[in-house]
Short mmCIF file of C-alpha atoms in Angstrom, two decimals:
data_model
loop_
_atom_site.label_atom_id
_atom_site.label_comp_id
_atom_site.label_asym_id
_atom_site.label_seq_id
_atom_site.Cartn_x
_atom_site.Cartn_y
_atom_site.Cartn_z
CA ARG A 1 -21.03 -16.76 40.15
CA ALA A 2 -20.42 -14.61 43.13
CA GLY A 3 -16.87 -13.58 41.66
CA ILE A 4 -18.82 -12.73 38.39
CA GLU A 5 -21.33 -10.60 40.22
CA PHE A 6 -18.47 -9.15 42.62
CA ALA A 7 -16.54 -7.84 39.64
CA LEU A 8 -19.56 -6.47 38.32
CA VAL A 9 -20.50 -4.36 41.07
CA LYS A 10 -16.51 -3.28 41.37
CA ILE A 11 -16.92 -2.00 37.60
CA ALA A 12 -20.32 -0.38 38.39
CA THR A 13 -18.73 1.81 41.12
CA LEU A 14 -16.25 2.83 38.48
CA GLY A 15 -19.16 4.36 36.84
CA HIS A 16 -19.83 1.72 34.10
CA THR A 17 -23.08 0.11 33.56
CA CYS A 18 -21.69 -2.64 31.28
CA ILE A 19 -18.64 -4.26 30.45
CA SER A 20 -17.50 -6.48 27.33
CA LEU A 21 -17.92 -10.09 27.94
CA GLN A 22 -14.24 -10.63 27.32
CA ALA A 23 -13.08 -8.06 29.74
CA LEU A 24 -15.29 -9.36 32.41
CA THR A 25 -14.28 -13.03 31.88
CA ASP A 26 -10.68 -12.15 32.19
CA GLN A 27 -11.05 -9.86 35.30
CA THR A 28 -13.09 -12.55 37.13
CA ALA A 29 -10.54 -15.21 36.12
CA LYS A 30 -7.53 -13.02 37.40
CA MET A 31 -9.60 -12.14 40.70
CA LEU A 32 -10.56 -15.77 41.47
CA GLN A 33 -7.17 -17.23 40.12
CA ALA A 34 -9.58 -19.45 37.83
CA GLU A 35 -9.40 -20.67 34.35
CA PRO A 36 -10.95 -18.21 31.90
CA GLU A 37 -12.93 -20.88 30.14
CA TYR A 38 -14.54 -21.81 33.07
CA VAL A 39 -15.55 -18.43 34.01
CA TYR A 40 -16.55 -18.00 30.30
CA ASN A 41 -18.88 -21.19 30.51
CA LEU A 42 -20.52 -19.76 33.62
CA LEU A 43 -20.96 -16.48 32.26
CA GLU A 44 -22.86 -18.14 29.30
CA ASP A 45 -25.11 -19.74 31.78
CA LEU A 46 -26.11 -16.79 33.54
CA LEU A 47 -26.79 -14.96 30.57
CA GLU A 48 -29.01 -17.84 29.24
CA LYS A 49 -30.83 -17.97 32.45
CA LYS A 50 -31.26 -14.31 32.30
CA ARG A 51 -29.47 -13.54 35.77
CA LEU A 52 -27.22 -11.23 33.84
CA ARG A 53 -27.92 -9.22 30.49
CA SER A 54 -26.52 -8.82 27.20
CA GLU A 55 -26.56 -6.24 24.35
CA GLU A 56 -24.34 -6.08 21.08
CA PHE A 57 -22.88 -2.79 20.49
CA GLN A 58 -20.21 -2.45 17.36
CA ASN A 59 -19.53 -6.14 17.24
CA THR A 60 -18.95 -6.23 20.99
CA GLN A 61 -21.10 -8.32 23.39
CA LEU A 62 -21.51 -6.33 26.36
CA VAL A 63 -22.80 -7.94 29.76
CA TYR A 64 -24.84 -5.94 32.46
CA PRO A 65 -26.39 -6.55 35.95
CA GLU A 66 -30.03 -6.72 35.68
CA TYR A 67 -30.53 -3.56 37.74
CA LEU A 68 -28.54 -1.42 35.69
CA TYR A 69 -29.77 -2.64 32.61
CA GLN A 70 -33.38 -1.99 33.54
CA ALA A 71 -32.05 1.45 34.47
CA GLU A 72 -30.45 2.29 31.55
CA CYS A 73 -33.49 1.26 29.52
CA ILE A 74 -35.86 3.35 31.51
CA VAL A 75 -33.69 6.48 31.26
CA ALA A 76 -33.36 5.99 27.55
CA ARG A 77 -37.18 5.40 26.78
CA ARG A 78 -38.07 8.44 29.26
CA LEU A 79 -35.60 10.76 27.92
CA LEU A 80 -37.10 9.92 24.12
CA ARG A 81 -40.60 10.38 25.31
CA LEU A 82 -39.95 13.76 27.28
CA LYS A 83 -38.13 15.10 24.34
CA ASP A 84 -40.76 14.36 21.84
CA GLN A 85 -43.71 15.15 23.96
CA ALA A 86 -43.01 18.51 25.79
CA ARG A 87 -46.24 20.41 26.27
CA ALA A 88 -46.38 23.95 24.36
CA VAL A 89 -45.40 26.86 26.43
CA GLY A 90 -48.03 29.73 26.45
CA LYS A 91 -47.44 32.46 23.67
CA ILE A 92 -44.73 34.84 24.92
CA ASP A 93 -42.11 37.04 23.56
CA VAL A 94 -39.18 35.20 24.50
CA GLU A 95 -36.54 38.15 23.24
CA ALA A 96 -38.62 40.97 25.01
CA ILE A 97 -38.45 38.75 28.30
CA ILE A 98 -34.63 38.53 28.06
CA GLY A 99 -34.10 42.14 27.24
CA ASP A 100 -36.43 43.38 29.94
CA TRP A 101 -34.44 41.08 32.54
CA GLU A 102 -31.20 42.00 31.24
CA SER A 103 -32.15 45.73 31.99
CA LYS A 104 -33.44 45.30 35.58
CA GLU A 105 -30.16 42.76 36.43
CA ASN A 106 -27.97 45.19 34.67
CA ILE A 107 -26.24 42.26 32.47
CA LYS A 108 -25.43 41.25 28.91
CA LEU A 109 -26.27 37.83 27.92
CA ALA A 110 -23.87 36.16 25.10
CA ASP A 111 -25.62 35.20 22.06
CA ILE A 112 -25.23 31.47 23.00
CA GLN A 113 -26.83 31.89 26.28
CA LYS A 114 -30.03 33.55 24.93
CA GLN A 115 -30.06 30.65 22.71
CA ALA A 116 -29.72 28.28 25.31
CA ILE A 117 -32.86 29.73 27.04
CA GLN A 118 -34.78 29.86 23.67
CA SER A 119 -33.86 26.22 23.38
CA THR A 120 -35.82 25.34 26.67
CA VAL A 121 -38.85 26.91 25.29
CA GLN A 122 -38.35 24.79 22.06
CA HIS A 123 -37.50 21.68 23.39
CA GLY A 124 -38.52 18.96 26.03
CA VAL A 125 -34.89 18.17 26.99
CA LEU A 126 -32.07 20.22 27.39
CA VAL A 127 -28.60 19.81 28.58
CA LEU A 128 -26.79 22.69 29.68
CA THR A 129 -22.92 22.15 30.02
CA GLY A 130 -19.73 24.11 30.79
CA GLY A 131 -16.97 24.64 33.32
CA PRO A 132 -16.86 26.87 36.18
CA GLY A 133 -17.42 30.54 35.31
CA THR A 134 -19.21 29.87 31.83
CA GLY A 135 -22.51 31.42 33.03
CA LYS A 136 -24.59 28.58 33.48
CA THR A 137 -26.15 29.85 36.56
CA THR A 138 -26.90 33.08 34.90
CA ILE A 139 -28.67 30.80 32.17
CA ILE A 140 -30.79 28.71 34.90
CA ARG A 141 -32.09 32.29 36.22
CA GLY A 142 -32.94 33.48 32.60
CA ILE A 143 -34.59 30.27 31.74
CA ILE A 144 -36.75 30.55 35.01
CA LYS A 145 -37.92 34.21 34.16
CA VAL A 146 -38.74 33.15 30.82
CA LEU A 147 -40.84 30.13 31.91
CA GLU A 148 -42.36 31.89 34.74
CA LYS A 149 -44.13 34.43 32.48
CA ALA A 150 -45.32 31.64 30.34
CA GLY A 151 -47.15 30.38 33.55
CA CYS A 152 -44.97 27.17 33.94
CA GLU A 153 -44.78 25.35 37.21
CA ILE A 154 -41.07 25.15 37.85
CA LEU A 155 -39.16 22.73 40.46
CA LEU A 156 -35.42 22.87 41.09
CA ALA A 157 -33.29 19.83 42.28
CA ALA A 158 -29.75 18.74 42.68
CA PRO A 159 -28.12 15.28 43.67
CA THR A 160 -26.88 16.36 47.03
CA GLY A 161 -27.81 18.94 49.91
CA ARG A 162 -24.77 21.29 49.28
CA ALA A 163 -25.61 21.47 45.63
CA ALA A 164 -29.22 22.11 46.32
CA ARG A 165 -28.31 25.07 48.31
CA ARG A 166 -26.09 26.46 46.15
CA LEU A 167 -28.71 26.31 43.59
CA ALA A 168 -31.26 27.88 45.74
CA GLU A 169 -29.08 30.81 46.50
CA SER A 170 -27.97 31.52 43.01
CA ALA A 171 -31.64 31.13 41.62
CA GLY A 172 -33.32 32.79 44.41
CA ARG A 173 -36.08 30.32 44.74
CA GLU A 174 -36.64 26.89 46.83
CA ALA A 175 -34.36 23.97 45.66
CA LYS A 176 -34.55 20.29 47.09
CA THR A 177 -32.23 17.31 46.92
CA ILE A 178 -33.64 14.79 44.11
CA HIS A 179 -34.61 12.40 47.30
CA ARG A 180 -36.67 15.47 48.86
CA LEU A 181 -38.10 16.18 45.77
CA LEU A 182 -39.37 12.52 45.09
CA GLU A 183 -40.42 12.34 48.70
CA TYR A 184 -38.08 9.60 49.72
CA ASN A 185 -39.11 7.23 52.56
CA PRO A 186 -36.15 5.23 54.15
CA ALA A 187 -38.31 3.10 56.10
CA GLU A 188 -40.03 1.61 53.11
CA GLY A 189 -36.79 0.64 51.30
CA ARG A 190 -33.83 1.79 49.50
CA PHE A 191 -35.55 3.41 46.43
CA ALA A 192 -39.02 4.10 47.94
CA PHE A 193 -40.02 7.21 46.65
CA ALA A 194 -43.59 8.69 46.80
CA HIS A 195 -43.22 10.08 43.24
CA ASN A 196 -43.22 7.83 40.31
CA GLU A 197 -45.26 7.16 36.90
CA TYR A 198 -48.34 6.76 39.02
CA GLN A 199 -48.04 9.94 40.95
CA PRO A 200 -45.86 12.22 39.08
CA LEU A 201 -44.41 15.47 40.05
CA GLU A 202 -46.67 18.23 39.53
CA ALA A 203 -44.22 20.40 37.37
CA ASP A 204 -43.95 21.83 33.85
CA VAL A 205 -40.15 22.30 34.07
CA VAL A 206 -37.66 20.13 36.29
CA ILE A 207 -34.02 21.70 36.38
CA VAL A 208 -31.50 19.52 37.84
CA ASP A 209 -28.15 21.27 38.63
CA GLU A 210 -24.78 19.29 39.09
CA ALA A 211 -26.23 16.57 36.85
CA SER A 212 -22.66 14.86 36.47
CA MET A 213 -23.29 13.52 39.91
CA LEU A 214 -26.58 11.51 39.14
CA ASP A 215 -25.93 7.87 38.62
CA ILE A 216 -28.20 5.74 36.01
CA VAL A 217 -30.45 4.18 39.17
CA LEU A 218 -31.40 7.51 40.83
CA ALA A 219 -31.81 9.17 37.03
CA SER A 220 -34.13 6.26 36.36
CA TYR A 221 -36.31 7.26 39.38
CA LEU A 222 -36.34 10.69 38.67
CA LEU A 223 -37.55 10.50 35.23
CA ARG A 224 -40.10 7.96 36.07
CA ALA A 225 -41.70 10.86 38.21
CA LEU A 226 -41.86 13.39 35.63
CA ALA A 227 -45.13 13.38 33.65
CA THR A 228 -45.39 13.23 29.91
CA GLY A 229 -45.10 16.87 28.53
CA CYS A 230 -42.81 17.99 31.46
CA ARG A 231 -39.84 19.68 30.37
CA LEU A 232 -36.13 18.73 31.80
CA VAL A 233 -33.03 20.45 32.21
CA LEU A 234 -29.94 18.99 33.19
CA VAL A 235 -27.25 21.34 34.11
CA GLY A 236 -23.57 20.40 34.89
CA ASP A 237 -19.82 20.58 33.81
#
């Protein structure tokens, strides 16, 4: 049983939240030099006792550690809620605000960049992606300009201190690590955050840069701290 749990931890460190039952059986049997049938029977017992979680996907039985299963479910539920229940922003002329900002900054946005800024006003969740030099930072600044005009309270965050500093410099306003944003208290435990579903962040919009560095567990705690109606912008390559 410890070998099965260890195999799942190794799989999680590679970025996976689950693995097929067959692959987990084979990997654990190989690692422990045990018979695959013996490992399979133990797996079935753990699943039956809800020590592990299982889901069917495309005719494949996938196995999760309990904590990753719960985190993935929270992320899915919260993203759907944010997507569908964003608060309407104040009546603003987005085109005019962008045009005025372009003139002041002496820049010219591409149509797809303008579309990204418009999408933040129209939708509760936006994923902004692209490699280095594709204009993500410019779009973030444009999003901030437009949503500030709409009277929105905007918070900026990133998974690491270095990424947060880069975001603050490029956006011209404070940005925090996600742990600082959620007010992490290490004395109370590994995931002891002051902000959660019972005490959400006071924000209309949360912009997270370098979102590809977010793991599923931290993402679940961040999403729990966003009140219904808050907008979420995830930025990364």
